[in-house]
XYZ file of C-alpha atoms in Angstrom:
160
model
C 109.813 88.031 120.643
C 112.315 89.157 118.028
C 112.020 88.443 114.327
C 109.604 89.013 111.518
C 105.851 88.883 111.751
C 104.422 85.609 110.514
C 102.898 85.695 107.086
C 99.919 83.556 106.139
C 100.841 80.285 104.460
C 99.020 81.289 101.282
C 101.175 84.426 100.993
C 104.360 82.400 101.446
C 103.205 79.888 98.840
C 102.131 82.682 96.489
C 105.632 84.153 96.663
C 107.073 80.735 95.892
C 109.082 80.633 99.114
C 107.445 77.610 100.738
C 110.175 75.112 99.924
C 111.330 75.028 103.551
C 107.848 74.008 104.792
C 106.996 70.316 104.711
C 103.587 69.138 103.526
C 102.704 68.139 107.080
C 103.707 71.550 108.469
C 101.782 73.259 105.666
C 98.634 71.263 106.451
C 98.896 72.041 110.187
C 99.559 75.702 109.511
C 96.667 75.975 107.029
C 94.270 74.355 109.519
C 95.469 76.675 112.302
C 95.131 79.781 110.098
C 91.617 78.782 109.041
C 90.625 78.288 112.677
C 92.134 81.649 113.677
C 90.514 83.555 110.805
C 87.046 83.588 112.359
C 83.669 84.022 110.729
C 82.512 87.145 108.927
C 78.766 86.490 109.070
C 78.058 89.164 111.720
C 80.094 92.109 110.433
C 77.569 94.849 111.157
C 78.102 98.415 112.322
C 77.867 98.822 116.114
C 74.891 100.782 117.435
C 77.064 103.492 118.991
C 78.219 104.772 115.581
C 76.420 107.737 114.048
C 74.383 107.275 110.873
C 77.118 108.680 108.613
C 79.734 106.551 110.384
C 77.606 103.428 109.904
C 77.481 104.067 106.164
C 81.262 104.361 106.031
C 81.590 101.242 108.192
C 79.442 99.249 105.782
C 81.357 100.536 102.763
C 84.769 99.617 104.193
C 83.534 96.314 105.654
C 82.162 95.300 102.255
C 85.585 95.880 100.669
C 87.385 93.964 103.414
C 84.945 91.042 103.228
C 85.567 90.828 99.473
C 89.308 90.568 100.223
C 88.586 88.020 102.993
C 90.488 90.143 105.521
C 87.865 91.094 108.129
C 86.070 88.847 110.596
C 83.475 89.343 113.331
C 86.332 89.931 115.772
C 87.474 93.042 113.870
C 84.183 94.948 114.082
C 85.187 97.080 117.082
C 88.588 97.872 115.583
C 86.946 99.122 112.390
C 84.450 101.153 114.450
C 87.289 102.748 116.454
C 89.095 103.551 113.200
C 86.006 105.314 111.860
C 85.485 107.251 115.106
C 89.122 108.416 115.154
C 88.922 109.376 111.480
C 85.717 111.355 112.068
C 87.286 113.308 114.947
C 90.431 113.920 112.875
C 88.331 115.345 110.040
C 86.302 117.526 112.437
C 89.445 119.135 113.860
C 90.794 120.238 110.453
C 88.462 123.204 109.849
C 88.692 124.287 113.509
C 92.503 124.428 113.353
C 92.446 126.273 110.014
C 90.230 129.007 111.512
C 92.680 129.632 114.351
C 95.438 132.196 114.012
C 98.581 130.705 115.587
C 100.009 134.183 116.182
C 97.011 135.248 118.280
C 96.164 132.029 120.091
C 99.262 129.839 120.031
C 98.228 127.740 123.046
C 94.885 126.618 121.575
C 96.469 126.069 118.155
C 99.240 123.903 119.621
C 96.836 121.914 121.763
C 94.473 121.174 118.869
C 97.357 120.375 116.507
C 98.763 117.913 119.022
C 95.339 116.276 119.401
C 94.991 116.030 115.623
C 98.448 114.422 115.368
C 97.456 111.828 117.991
C 94.248 111.071 116.076
C 96.266 110.742 112.881
C 98.606 108.232 114.533
C 95.618 106.340 115.916
C 93.998 106.190 112.460
C 97.236 104.969 110.895
C 97.584 102.244 113.519
C 94.007 101.009 113.071
C 94.310 101.204 109.287
C 97.445 99.089 109.403
C 95.800 96.524 111.681
C 92.790 96.240 109.382
C 94.691 96.080 106.108
C 93.515 99.502 104.916
C 96.994 100.587 103.813
C 98.689 99.137 100.761
C 101.671 97.822 102.737
C 99.542 96.077 105.344
C 97.246 94.662 102.670
C 100.188 93.194 100.769
C 101.132 91.318 103.926
C 97.620 89.877 104.243
C 96.379 89.224 100.722
C 97.546 86.338 98.586
C 99.592 87.511 95.599
C 98.274 86.297 92.267
C 100.500 83.776 90.581
C 101.506 84.544 87.020
C 101.564 81.386 84.928
C 105.071 80.638 83.710
C 105.519 80.498 79.963
C 106.523 77.161 78.538
C 110.288 76.978 78.059
C 111.857 75.700 74.928
C 114.269 72.767 75.089
C 117.215 75.144 74.677
C 115.989 77.385 77.529
C 115.573 74.365 79.772
C 119.088 73.231 79.008
C 120.958 76.527 78.996
C 118.753 78.844 81.075
C 119.747 82.503 80.859
C 122.992 81.784 79.021
C 121.400 81.976 75.569
């Protein structure tokens, strides 16, 4: 399906661009989004993660829960992100020890694997809202209260 990705109703309203949405549509959309959000009462690290990975899982999950981004359905995605990130970090020192002039085949193979892990991490991070651009699409922008306008500003706007 062509077009833009749907933004949450709260983001649209926060941007002040909800004039095209009727109150009825807004109520339906809000109810649907709430239903689709899911619970976040069972966001715990899966047993297959290593101890260090579980600590990182809990740290990231805590941040995402505070932003109200993660739900129980996202646990495996976060775990896969952490696994891919761990493997990516493990390959760095191995590649640095290799001399590409002496062992070009091994260097190329490991570099290609590291690039794939990097792409995988970026994809998971985007899905989970771990990048600034993906988070801005998911989190409600704060509304800045408008200053009270004087009578002249109301009448003449920016022409003063």
